[in-house]
CSV table of C-alpha atoms and ligand atoms in Angstrom, one decimal:
chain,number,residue,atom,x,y,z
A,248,UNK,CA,43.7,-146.5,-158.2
A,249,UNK,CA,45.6,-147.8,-155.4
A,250,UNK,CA,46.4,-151.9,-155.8
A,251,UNK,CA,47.8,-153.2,-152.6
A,252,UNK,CA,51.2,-152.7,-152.9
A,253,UNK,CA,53.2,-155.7,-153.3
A,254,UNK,CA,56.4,-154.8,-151.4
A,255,UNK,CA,54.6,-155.2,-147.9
A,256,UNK,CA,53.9,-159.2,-149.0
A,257,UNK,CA,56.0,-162.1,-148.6
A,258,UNK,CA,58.8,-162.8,-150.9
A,259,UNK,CA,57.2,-165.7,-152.6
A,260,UNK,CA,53.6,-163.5,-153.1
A,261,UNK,CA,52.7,-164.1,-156.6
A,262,UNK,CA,49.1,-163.5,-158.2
A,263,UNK,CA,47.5,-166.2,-160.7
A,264,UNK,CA,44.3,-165.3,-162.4
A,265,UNK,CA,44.1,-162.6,-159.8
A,266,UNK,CA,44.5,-165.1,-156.5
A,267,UNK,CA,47.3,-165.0,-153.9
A,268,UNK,CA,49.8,-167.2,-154.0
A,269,UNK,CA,52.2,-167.5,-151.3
A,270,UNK,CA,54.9,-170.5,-151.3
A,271,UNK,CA,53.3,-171.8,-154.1
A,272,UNK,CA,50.2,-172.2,-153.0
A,273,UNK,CA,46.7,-170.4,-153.2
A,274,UNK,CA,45.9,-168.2,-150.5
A,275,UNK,CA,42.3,-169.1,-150.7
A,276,UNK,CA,42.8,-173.0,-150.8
A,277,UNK,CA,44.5,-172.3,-147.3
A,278,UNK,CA,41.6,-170.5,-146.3
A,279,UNK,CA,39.5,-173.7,-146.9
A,280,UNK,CA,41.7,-176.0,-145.6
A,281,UNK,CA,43.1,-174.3,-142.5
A,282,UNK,CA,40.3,-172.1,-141.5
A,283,UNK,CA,40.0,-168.6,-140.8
A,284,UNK,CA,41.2,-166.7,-139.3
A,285,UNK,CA,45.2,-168.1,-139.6
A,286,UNK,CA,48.4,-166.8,-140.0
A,287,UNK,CA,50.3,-168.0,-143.1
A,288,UNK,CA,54.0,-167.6,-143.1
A,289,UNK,CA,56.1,-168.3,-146.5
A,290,UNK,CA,59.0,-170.3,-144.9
A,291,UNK,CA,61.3,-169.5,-147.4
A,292,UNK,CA,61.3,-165.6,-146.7
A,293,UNK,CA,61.8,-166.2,-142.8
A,294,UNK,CA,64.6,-168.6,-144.1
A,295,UNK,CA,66.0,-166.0,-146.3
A,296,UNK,CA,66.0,-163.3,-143.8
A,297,UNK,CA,67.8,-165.2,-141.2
A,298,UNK,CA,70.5,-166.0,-143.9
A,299,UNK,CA,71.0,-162.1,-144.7
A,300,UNK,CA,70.9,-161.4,-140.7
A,301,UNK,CA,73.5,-164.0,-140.6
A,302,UNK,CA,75.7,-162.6,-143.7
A,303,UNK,CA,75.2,-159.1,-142.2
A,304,UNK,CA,76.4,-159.9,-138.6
A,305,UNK,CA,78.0,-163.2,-138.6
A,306,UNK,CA,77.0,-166.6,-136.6
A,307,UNK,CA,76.4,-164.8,-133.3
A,308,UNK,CA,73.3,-162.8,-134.5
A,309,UNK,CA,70.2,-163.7,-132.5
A,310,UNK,CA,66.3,-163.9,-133.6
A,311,UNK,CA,64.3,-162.0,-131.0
A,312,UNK,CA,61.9,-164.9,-130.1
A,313,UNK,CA,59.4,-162.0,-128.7
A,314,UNK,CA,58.4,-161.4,-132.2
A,315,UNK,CA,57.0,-164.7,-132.9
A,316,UNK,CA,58.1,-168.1,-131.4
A,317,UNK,CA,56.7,-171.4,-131.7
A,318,UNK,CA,59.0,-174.8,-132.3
A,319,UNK,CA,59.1,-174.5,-135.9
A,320,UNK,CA,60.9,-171.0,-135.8
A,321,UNK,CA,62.9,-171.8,-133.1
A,322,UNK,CA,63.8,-174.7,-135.2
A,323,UNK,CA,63.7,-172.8,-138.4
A,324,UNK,CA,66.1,-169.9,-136.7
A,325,UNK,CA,68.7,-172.7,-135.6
A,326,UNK,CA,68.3,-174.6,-138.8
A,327,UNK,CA,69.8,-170.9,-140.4
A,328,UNK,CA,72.7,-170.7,-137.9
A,329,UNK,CA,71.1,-168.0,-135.9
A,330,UNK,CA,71.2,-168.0,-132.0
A,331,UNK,CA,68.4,-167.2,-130.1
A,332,UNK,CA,67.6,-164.2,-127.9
A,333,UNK,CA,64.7,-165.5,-124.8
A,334,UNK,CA,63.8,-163.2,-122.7
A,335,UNK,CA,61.3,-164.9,-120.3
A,336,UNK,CA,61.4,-168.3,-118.5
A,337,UNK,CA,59.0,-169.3,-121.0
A,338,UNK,CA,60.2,-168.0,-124.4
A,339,UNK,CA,63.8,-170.2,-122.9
A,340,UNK,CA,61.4,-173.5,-122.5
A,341,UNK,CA,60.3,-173.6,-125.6
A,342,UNK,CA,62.7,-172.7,-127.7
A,343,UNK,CA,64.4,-176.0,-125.2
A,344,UNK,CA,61.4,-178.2,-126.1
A,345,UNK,CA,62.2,-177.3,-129.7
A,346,UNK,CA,65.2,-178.6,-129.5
A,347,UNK,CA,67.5,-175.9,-130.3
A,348,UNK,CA,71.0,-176.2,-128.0
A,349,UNK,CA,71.5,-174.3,-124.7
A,350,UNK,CA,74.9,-172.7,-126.1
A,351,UNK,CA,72.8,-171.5,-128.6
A,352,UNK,CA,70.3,-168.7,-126.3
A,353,UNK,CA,70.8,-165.8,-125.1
A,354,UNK,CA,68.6,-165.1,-121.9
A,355,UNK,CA,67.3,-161.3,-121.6
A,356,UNK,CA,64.9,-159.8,-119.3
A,357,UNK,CA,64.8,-156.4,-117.4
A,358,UNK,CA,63.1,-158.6,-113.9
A,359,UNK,CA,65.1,-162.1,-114.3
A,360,UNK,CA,64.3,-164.0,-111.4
A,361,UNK,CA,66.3,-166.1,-109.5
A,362,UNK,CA,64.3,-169.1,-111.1
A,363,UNK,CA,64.5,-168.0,-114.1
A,364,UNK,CA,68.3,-167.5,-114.1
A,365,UNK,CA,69.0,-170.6,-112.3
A,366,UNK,CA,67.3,-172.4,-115.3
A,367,UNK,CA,69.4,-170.6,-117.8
A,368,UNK,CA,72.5,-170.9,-116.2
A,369,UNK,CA,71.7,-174.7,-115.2
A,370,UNK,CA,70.8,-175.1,-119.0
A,371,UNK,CA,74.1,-173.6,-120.1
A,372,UNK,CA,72.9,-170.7,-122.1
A,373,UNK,CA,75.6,-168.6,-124.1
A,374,UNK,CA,75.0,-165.1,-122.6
A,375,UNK,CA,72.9,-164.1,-120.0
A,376,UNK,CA,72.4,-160.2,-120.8
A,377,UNK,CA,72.2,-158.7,-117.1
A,378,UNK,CA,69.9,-155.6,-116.6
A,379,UNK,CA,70.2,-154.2,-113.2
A,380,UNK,CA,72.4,-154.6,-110.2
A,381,UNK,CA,69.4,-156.9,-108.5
A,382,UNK,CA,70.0,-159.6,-111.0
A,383,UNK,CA,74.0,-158.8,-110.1
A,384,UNK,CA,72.9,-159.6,-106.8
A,385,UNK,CA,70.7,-162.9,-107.8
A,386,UNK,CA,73.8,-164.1,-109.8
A,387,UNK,CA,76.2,-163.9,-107.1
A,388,UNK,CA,73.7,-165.8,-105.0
A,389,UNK,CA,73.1,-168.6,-107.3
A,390,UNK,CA,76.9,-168.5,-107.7
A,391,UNK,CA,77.4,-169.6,-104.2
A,392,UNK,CA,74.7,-172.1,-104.3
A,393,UNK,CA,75.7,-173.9,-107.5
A,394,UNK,CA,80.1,-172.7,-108.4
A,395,UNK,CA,78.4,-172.2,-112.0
A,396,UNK,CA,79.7,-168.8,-113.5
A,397,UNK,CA,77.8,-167.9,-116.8
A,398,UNK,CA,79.1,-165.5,-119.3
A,399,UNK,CA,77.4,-162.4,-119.6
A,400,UNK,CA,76.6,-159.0,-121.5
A,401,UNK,CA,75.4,-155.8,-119.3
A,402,UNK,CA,72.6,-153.7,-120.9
A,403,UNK,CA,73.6,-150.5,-121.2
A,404,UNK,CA,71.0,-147.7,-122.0
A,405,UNK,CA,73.4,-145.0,-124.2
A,406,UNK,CA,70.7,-142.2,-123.5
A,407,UNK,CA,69.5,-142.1,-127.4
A,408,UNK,CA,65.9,-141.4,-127.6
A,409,UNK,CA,64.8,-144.0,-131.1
A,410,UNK,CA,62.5,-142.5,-133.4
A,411,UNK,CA,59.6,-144.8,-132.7
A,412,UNK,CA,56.1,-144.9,-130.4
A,413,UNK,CA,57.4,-144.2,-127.0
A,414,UNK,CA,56.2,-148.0,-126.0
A,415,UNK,CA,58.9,-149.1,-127.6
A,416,UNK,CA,61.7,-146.8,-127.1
A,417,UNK,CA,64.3,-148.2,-124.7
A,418,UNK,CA,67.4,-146.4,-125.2
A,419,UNK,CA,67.1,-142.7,-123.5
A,420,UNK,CA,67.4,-142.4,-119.9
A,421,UNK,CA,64.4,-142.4,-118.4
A,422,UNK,CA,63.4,-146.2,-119.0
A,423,UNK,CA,63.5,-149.2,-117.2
A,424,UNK,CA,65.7,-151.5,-119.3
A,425,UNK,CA,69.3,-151.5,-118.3
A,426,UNK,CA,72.3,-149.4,-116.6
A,427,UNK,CA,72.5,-146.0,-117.8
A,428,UNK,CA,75.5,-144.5,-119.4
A,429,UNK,CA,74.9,-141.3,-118.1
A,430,UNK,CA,74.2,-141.4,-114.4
A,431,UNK,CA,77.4,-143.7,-114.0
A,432,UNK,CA,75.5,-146.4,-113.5
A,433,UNK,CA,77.2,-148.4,-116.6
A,434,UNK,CA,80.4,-147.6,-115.1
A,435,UNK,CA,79.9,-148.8,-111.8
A,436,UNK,CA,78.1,-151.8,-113.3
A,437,UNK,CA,81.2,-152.4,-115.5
A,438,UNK,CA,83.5,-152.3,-112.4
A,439,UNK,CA,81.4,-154.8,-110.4
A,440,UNK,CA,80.8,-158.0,-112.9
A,441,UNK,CA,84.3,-157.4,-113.9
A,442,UNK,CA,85.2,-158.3,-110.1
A,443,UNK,CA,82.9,-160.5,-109.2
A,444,UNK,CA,83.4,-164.2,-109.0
A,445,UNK,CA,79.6,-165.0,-110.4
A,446,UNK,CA,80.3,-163.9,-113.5
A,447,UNK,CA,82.0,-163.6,-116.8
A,448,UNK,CA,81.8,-160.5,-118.0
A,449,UNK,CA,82.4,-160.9,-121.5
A,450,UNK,CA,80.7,-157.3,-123.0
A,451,UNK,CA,77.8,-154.8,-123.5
A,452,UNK,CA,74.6,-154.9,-125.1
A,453,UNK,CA,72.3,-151.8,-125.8
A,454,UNK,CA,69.1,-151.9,-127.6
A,455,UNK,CA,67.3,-148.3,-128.5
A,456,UNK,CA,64.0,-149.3,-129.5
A,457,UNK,CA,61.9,-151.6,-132.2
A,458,UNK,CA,60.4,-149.8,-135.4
A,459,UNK,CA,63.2,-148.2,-136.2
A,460,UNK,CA,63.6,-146.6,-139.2
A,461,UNK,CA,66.1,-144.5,-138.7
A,462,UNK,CA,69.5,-146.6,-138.9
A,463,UNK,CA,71.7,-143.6,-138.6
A,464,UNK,CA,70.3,-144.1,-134.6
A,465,UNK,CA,71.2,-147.2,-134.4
A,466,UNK,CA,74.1,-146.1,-135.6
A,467,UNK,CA,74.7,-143.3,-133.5
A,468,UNK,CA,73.8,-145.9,-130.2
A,469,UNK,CA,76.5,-148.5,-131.6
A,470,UNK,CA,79.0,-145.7,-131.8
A,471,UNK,CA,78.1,-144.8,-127.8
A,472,UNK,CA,78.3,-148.7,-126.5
A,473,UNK,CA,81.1,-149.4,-129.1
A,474,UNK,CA,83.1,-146.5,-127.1
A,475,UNK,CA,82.6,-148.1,-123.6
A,476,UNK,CA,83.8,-151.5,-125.6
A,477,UNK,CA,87.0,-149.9,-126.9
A,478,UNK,CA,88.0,-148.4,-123.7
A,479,UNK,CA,87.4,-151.7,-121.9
A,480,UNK,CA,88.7,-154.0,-124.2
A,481,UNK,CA,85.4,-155.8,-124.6
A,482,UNK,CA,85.3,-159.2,-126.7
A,483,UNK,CA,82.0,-158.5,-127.4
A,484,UNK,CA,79.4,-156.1,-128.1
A,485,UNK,CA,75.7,-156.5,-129.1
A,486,UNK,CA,73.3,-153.8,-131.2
A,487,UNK,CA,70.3,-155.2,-130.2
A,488,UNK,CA,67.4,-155.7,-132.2
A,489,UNK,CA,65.1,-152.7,-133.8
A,490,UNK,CA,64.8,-152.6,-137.3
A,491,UNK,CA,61.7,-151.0,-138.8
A,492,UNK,CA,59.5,-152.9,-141.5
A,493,UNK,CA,57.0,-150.8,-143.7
A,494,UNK,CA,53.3,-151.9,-142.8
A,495,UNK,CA,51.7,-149.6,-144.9
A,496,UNK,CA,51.6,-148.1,-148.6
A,497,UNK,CA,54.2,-145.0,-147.8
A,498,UNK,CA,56.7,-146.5,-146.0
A,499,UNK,CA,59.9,-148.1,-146.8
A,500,UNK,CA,62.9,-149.8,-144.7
A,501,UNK,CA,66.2,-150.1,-145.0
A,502,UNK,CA,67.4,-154.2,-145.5
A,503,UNK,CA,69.2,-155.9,-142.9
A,504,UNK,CA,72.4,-156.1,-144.9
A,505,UNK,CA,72.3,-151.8,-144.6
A,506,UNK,CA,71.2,-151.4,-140.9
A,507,UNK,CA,74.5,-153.7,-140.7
A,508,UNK,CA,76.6,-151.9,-142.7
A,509,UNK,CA,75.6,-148.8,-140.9
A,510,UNK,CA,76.6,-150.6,-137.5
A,511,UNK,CA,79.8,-151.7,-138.4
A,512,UNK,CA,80.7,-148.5,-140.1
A,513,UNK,CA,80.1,-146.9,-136.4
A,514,UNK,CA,81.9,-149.4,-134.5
A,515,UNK,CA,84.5,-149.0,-137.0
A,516,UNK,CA,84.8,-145.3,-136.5
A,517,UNK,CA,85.2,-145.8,-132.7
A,518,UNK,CA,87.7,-148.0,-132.9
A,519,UNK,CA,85.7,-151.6,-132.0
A,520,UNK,CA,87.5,-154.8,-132.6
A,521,UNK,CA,84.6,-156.4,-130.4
A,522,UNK,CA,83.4,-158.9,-132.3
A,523,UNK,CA,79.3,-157.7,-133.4
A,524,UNK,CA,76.3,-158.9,-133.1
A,525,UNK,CA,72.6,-158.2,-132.7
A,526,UNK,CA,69.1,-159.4,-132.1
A,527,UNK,CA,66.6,-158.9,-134.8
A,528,UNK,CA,63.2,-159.7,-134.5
A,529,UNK,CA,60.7,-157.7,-136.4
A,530,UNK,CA,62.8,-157.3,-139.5
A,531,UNK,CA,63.0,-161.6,-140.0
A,532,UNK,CA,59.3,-162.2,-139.3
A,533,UNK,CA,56.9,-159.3,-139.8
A,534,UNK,CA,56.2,-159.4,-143.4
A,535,UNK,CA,57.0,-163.0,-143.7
A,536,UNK,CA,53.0,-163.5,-142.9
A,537,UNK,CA,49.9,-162.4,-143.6
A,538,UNK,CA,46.6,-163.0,-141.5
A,539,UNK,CA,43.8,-164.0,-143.3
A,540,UNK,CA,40.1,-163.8,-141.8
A,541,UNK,CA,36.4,-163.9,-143.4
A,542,UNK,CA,34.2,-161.4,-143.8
A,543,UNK,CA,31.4,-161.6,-141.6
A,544,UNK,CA,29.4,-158.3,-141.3
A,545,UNK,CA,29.5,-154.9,-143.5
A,546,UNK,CA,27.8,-152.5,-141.9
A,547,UNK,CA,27.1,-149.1,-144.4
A,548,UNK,CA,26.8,-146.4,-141.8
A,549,UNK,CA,26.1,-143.3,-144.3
A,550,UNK,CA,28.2,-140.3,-144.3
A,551,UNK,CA,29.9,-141.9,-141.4
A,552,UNK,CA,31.9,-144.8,-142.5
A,553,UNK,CA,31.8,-148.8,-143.3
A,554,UNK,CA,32.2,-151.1,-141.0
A,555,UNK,CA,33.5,-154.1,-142.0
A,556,UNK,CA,33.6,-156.9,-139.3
A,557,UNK,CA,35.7,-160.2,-139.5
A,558,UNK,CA,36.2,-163.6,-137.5
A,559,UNK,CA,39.2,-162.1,-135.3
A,560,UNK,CA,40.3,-159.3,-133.8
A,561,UNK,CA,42.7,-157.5,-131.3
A,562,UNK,CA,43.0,-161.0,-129.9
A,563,UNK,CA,45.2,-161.8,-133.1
A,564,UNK,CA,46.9,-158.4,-133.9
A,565,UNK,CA,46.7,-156.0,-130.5
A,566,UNK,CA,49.1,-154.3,-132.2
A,567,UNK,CA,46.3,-151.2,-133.9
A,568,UNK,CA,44.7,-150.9,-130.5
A,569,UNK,CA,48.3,-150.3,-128.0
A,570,UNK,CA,50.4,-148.6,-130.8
A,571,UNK,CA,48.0,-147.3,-133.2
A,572,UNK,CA,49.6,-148.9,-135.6
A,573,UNK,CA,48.1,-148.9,-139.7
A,574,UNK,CA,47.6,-151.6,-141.6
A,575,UNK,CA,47.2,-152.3,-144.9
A,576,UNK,CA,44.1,-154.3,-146.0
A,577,UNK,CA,43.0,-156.6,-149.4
A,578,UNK,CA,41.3,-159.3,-150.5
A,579,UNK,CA,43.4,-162.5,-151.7
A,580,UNK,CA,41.0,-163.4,-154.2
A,581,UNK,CA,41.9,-160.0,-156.2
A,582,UNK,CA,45.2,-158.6,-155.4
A,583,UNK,CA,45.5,-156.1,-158.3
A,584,UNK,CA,42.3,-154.9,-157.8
A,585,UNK,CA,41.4,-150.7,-157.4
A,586,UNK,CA,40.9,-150.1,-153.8
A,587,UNK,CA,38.0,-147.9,-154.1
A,588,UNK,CA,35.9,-148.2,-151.2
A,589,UNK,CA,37.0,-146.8,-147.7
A,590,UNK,CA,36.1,-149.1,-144.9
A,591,UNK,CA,37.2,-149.7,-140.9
A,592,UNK,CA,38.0,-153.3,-140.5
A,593,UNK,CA,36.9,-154.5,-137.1
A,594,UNK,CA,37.1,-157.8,-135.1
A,595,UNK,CA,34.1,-159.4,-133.1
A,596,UNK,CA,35.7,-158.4,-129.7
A,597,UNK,CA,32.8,-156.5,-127.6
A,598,UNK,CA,35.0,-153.6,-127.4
A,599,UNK,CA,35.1,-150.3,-130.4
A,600,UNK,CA,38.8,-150.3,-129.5
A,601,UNK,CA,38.4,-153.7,-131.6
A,602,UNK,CA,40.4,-152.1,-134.8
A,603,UNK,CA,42.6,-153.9,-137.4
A,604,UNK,CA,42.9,-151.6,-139.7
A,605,UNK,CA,41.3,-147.8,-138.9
A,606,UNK,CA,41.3,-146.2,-142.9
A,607,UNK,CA,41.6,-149.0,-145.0
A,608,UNK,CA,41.1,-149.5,-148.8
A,609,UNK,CA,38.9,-152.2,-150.6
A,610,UNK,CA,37.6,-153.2,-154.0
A,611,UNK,CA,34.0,-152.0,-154.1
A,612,UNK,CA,32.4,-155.6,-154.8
A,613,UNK,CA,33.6,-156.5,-151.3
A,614,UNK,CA,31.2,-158.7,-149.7
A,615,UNK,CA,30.1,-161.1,-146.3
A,616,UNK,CA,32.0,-164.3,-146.9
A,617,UNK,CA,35.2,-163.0,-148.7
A,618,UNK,CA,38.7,-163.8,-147.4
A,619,UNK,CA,40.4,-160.7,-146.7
A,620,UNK,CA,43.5,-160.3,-145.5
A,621,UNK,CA,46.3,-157.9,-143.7
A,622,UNK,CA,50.0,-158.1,-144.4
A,623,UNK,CA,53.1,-158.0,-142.4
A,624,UNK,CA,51.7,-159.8,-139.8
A,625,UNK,CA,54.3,-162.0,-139.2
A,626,UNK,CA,55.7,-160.5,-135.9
A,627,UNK,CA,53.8,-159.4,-132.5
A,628,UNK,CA,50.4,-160.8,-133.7
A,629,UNK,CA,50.3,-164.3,-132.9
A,630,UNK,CA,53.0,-163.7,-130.0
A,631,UNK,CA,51.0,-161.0,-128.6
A,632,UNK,CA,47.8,-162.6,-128.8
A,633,UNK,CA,45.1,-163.5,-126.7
A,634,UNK,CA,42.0,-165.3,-125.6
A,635,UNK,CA,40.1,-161.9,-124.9
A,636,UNK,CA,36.3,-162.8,-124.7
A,637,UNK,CA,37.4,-166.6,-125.4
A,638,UNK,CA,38.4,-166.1,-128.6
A,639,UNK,CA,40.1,-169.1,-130.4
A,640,UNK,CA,43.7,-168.5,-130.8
A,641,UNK,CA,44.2,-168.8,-135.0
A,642,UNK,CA,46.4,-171.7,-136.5
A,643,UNK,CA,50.1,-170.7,-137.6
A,644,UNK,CA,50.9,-172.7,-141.1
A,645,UNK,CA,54.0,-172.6,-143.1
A,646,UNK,CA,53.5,-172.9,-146.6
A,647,UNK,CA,56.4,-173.3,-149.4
A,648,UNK,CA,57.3,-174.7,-152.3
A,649,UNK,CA,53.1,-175.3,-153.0
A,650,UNK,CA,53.3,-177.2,-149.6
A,651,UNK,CA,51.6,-175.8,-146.4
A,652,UNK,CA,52.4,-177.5,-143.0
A,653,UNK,CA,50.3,-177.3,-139.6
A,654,UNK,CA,53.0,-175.8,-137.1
A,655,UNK,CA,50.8,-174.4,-134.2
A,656,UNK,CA,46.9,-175.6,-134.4
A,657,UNK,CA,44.1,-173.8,-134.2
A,658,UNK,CA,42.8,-173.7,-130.1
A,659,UNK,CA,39.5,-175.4,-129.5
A,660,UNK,CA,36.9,-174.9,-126.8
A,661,UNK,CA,38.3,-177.3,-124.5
A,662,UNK,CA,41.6,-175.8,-124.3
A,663,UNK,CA,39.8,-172.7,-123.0
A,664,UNK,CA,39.2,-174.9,-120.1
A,665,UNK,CA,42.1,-176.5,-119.6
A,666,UNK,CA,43.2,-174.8,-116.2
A,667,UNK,CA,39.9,-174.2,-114.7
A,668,UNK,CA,40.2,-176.3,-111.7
B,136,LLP,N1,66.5,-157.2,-128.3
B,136,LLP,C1,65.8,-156.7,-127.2
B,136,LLP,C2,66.5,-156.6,-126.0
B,136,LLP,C3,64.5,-156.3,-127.3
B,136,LLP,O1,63.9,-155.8,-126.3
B,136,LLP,C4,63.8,-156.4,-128.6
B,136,LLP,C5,62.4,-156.0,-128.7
B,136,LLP,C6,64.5,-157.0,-129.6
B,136,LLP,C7,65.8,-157.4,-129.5
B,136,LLP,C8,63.9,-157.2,-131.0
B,136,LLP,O2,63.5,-156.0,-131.6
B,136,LLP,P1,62.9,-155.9,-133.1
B,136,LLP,O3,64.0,-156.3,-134.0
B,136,LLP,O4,61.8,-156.9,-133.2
B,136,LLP,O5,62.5,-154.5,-133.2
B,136,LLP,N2,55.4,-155.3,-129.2
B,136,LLP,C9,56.1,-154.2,-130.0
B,136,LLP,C10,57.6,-154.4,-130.1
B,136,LLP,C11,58.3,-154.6,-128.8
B,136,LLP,C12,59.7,-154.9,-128.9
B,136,LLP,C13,60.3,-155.4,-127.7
B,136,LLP,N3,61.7,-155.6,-127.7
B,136,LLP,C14,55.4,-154.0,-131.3
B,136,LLP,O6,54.5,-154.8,-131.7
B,136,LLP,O7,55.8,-153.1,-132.1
């Protein structure tokens, strides 16, 4: 009767006398020691899975900070020879802060601003990936101000429509990320960087979409950019990000190491000697963590359905609320249990949009005080959280080899009035 199924946890999950262990240590030790609710990462499967993005498209591959930054993962990405993609003033500062080299980032962003340019360019980013013919316009300005002449990619949108929640689908024409292949606005785009002073133009970028499941998409959108790169003799061409991850019982994935073979095998058939690369995000980070909260409230509503309300919320994973997304849901204290009992997990937000997981599946003996948890939480939670209703932002901890390290802290009241003034 319907376990959790252990594909969607970490690559370290193991059960002892019925209790999660992830890293080598016990998921409800953590709970005691850090706190709920808190995001536990197993470092070694974030470590692993920057090694295979790096195997599957060589040194130039970037981690897609959006998905979950903090200083140890910037850290952790450059530690694994991966660049960096930023795509805000902010995601560039801190991977900075953590240390990671300027030649090392790649600086994204459909509404740059000059600031924000001028800091990556003063910084000495490797690629800035230019979206519109504004920021062609911003560059040339801060190219007569400063003589500095970054190396860039343009963003190309290749009119491929991902199969994916239409919040996240970038690639077909109507959207507001990059210069469209099919209005000629790629063309013209190509023509101007490639004669302007301000800038390098060293290749393309596209990226469809994030969820992805279908690689034979991604496929097909390498096979359009990798075109325009043949004909123009680009040096370099970039897939974007977009792998899918399963986050619940039915689905399954394809492995980075495939979504890379498919690539190649369409740059291959057009023709590409541009050297590859992409931006994953989702598929290093997502199942690489689980959240874990406590069980505050169960509320039996009969013939209607159980309510069962814990310590976070849509502050931590907003991700049910905008996308709809499902979740699985299980308590770390008995992983191999029968999921009998159908319940609604719910946060403490004052909101009934407040859903982490809409039909999920518990043992029966569930109870106020448990740990329960949701997996493959390990991208866009904490980096899309918030302090909705001044909710604590939860700790992030790493844990491997039966060691767990602090890497973000838990917020406390007075950081919730830090900049009142
Ligand atoms: N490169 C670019 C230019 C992107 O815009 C993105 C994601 C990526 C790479 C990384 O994509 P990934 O490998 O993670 O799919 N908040 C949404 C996802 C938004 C993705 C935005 N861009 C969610 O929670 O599903």
């Amino acid at each position: 009767m319907r376990p959790l199924p252990t594909h969607l946890l970490p690559d370290s999950a193991e059960v002892v006398d019925g209790v999660l262990h992830i890293g080598g240590c016990n998921v409800l030790d953590l709970a005691t020691e850090f706190g709920t609710p808190a995001f536990f990462y197993d470092e070694q499967h974030l470590r692993d899975r920057c090694r295979e993005a790096v195997a599957a498209f060589g040194p130039g591959v970037a981690y897609a900070t959006k998905a979950f930054l903090c200083a140890a993962m910037a850290k952790l990405a450059y530690e694994e020879g991966m660049h960096l993609d930023v795509a805000t003033g902010g995601e560039l500062h801190v991977a900075l802060a953590a240390g990671v080299p300027a030649d090392r980032l790649v600086l994204h962003g459909n509404n740059k601003s000059s600031a924000e340019l001028r800091m990556g360019i003063e910084a000495g980013v490797h690629r800035i990936v230019v979206d519109s013919f504004d920021e062609l316009d911003r560059l040339d300005q801060i190219h007569a101000e400063t003589g500095l002449t970054p190396k860039v990619l343009l963003r190309l949108t290749p009119g491929i429509k991902a199969e994916t929640h239409d919040y996240i689908s970038t690639g077909q024409d109507d959207s507001k990320f990059g210069f469209g292949v099919s209005s000629g606005a790629a063309e013209l785009a190509i023509d101007r960087a490639r004669s302007a002073v301000s800038v390098d133009l060293v290749g393309i970028h596209a990226h469809i979409g994030s969820q992805v499941f279908a690689v034979g998409s991604l496929g097909r959108a390498a096979g359009v950019i990798g075109e325009i790169a043949r004909s123009h003799e680009f040096e370099e061409l970039s897939v974007g990000g977009g792998l899918g991850v399963p986050y619940v019982e039915d689905e399954r994935a394809p492995t980075i190491s495939e979504w890379g073979r498919v690539v190649r095998e369409a740059c291959a058939e057009a023709g590409v000697s541009a050297r590859i690369t992409a931006e994953p995000g989702r598929s290093i980070a997502a199942a690489a963590a689980i959240t874990v909260y406590t069980v505050g409230t169960i509320k039996d509503l009969p013939g209607i359905r159980t309510y069962v309300a814990v310590d976070g919320g849509m502050s931590d994973n907003p991700r049910p609320v905008l996308y709809g997304s499902g979740y699985e849901t299980f308590l770390p204290r008995a992983v191999g249990a029968d999921r009998t009992k159908p319940v609604t997990v719910v946060g403490k937000h004052c909101e009934s949009g407040d859903l982490l997981v809409r039909d999920g599946l518990v043992p029966p003996d569930i109870a106020v005080g448990d740990v329960l948890a949701t997996p493959v939480t390990g991208a866009y939670g904490h980096s899309m959280g918030s302090n909705y209703n001044m909710v604590l932002r939860p700790p992030v901890v790493f844990v491997r080899d039966g060691e767990a390290r602090l890497v973000v802290r838990r917020q406390t009241f007075d950081d919730l009035s830090r900049f009142d003034t």
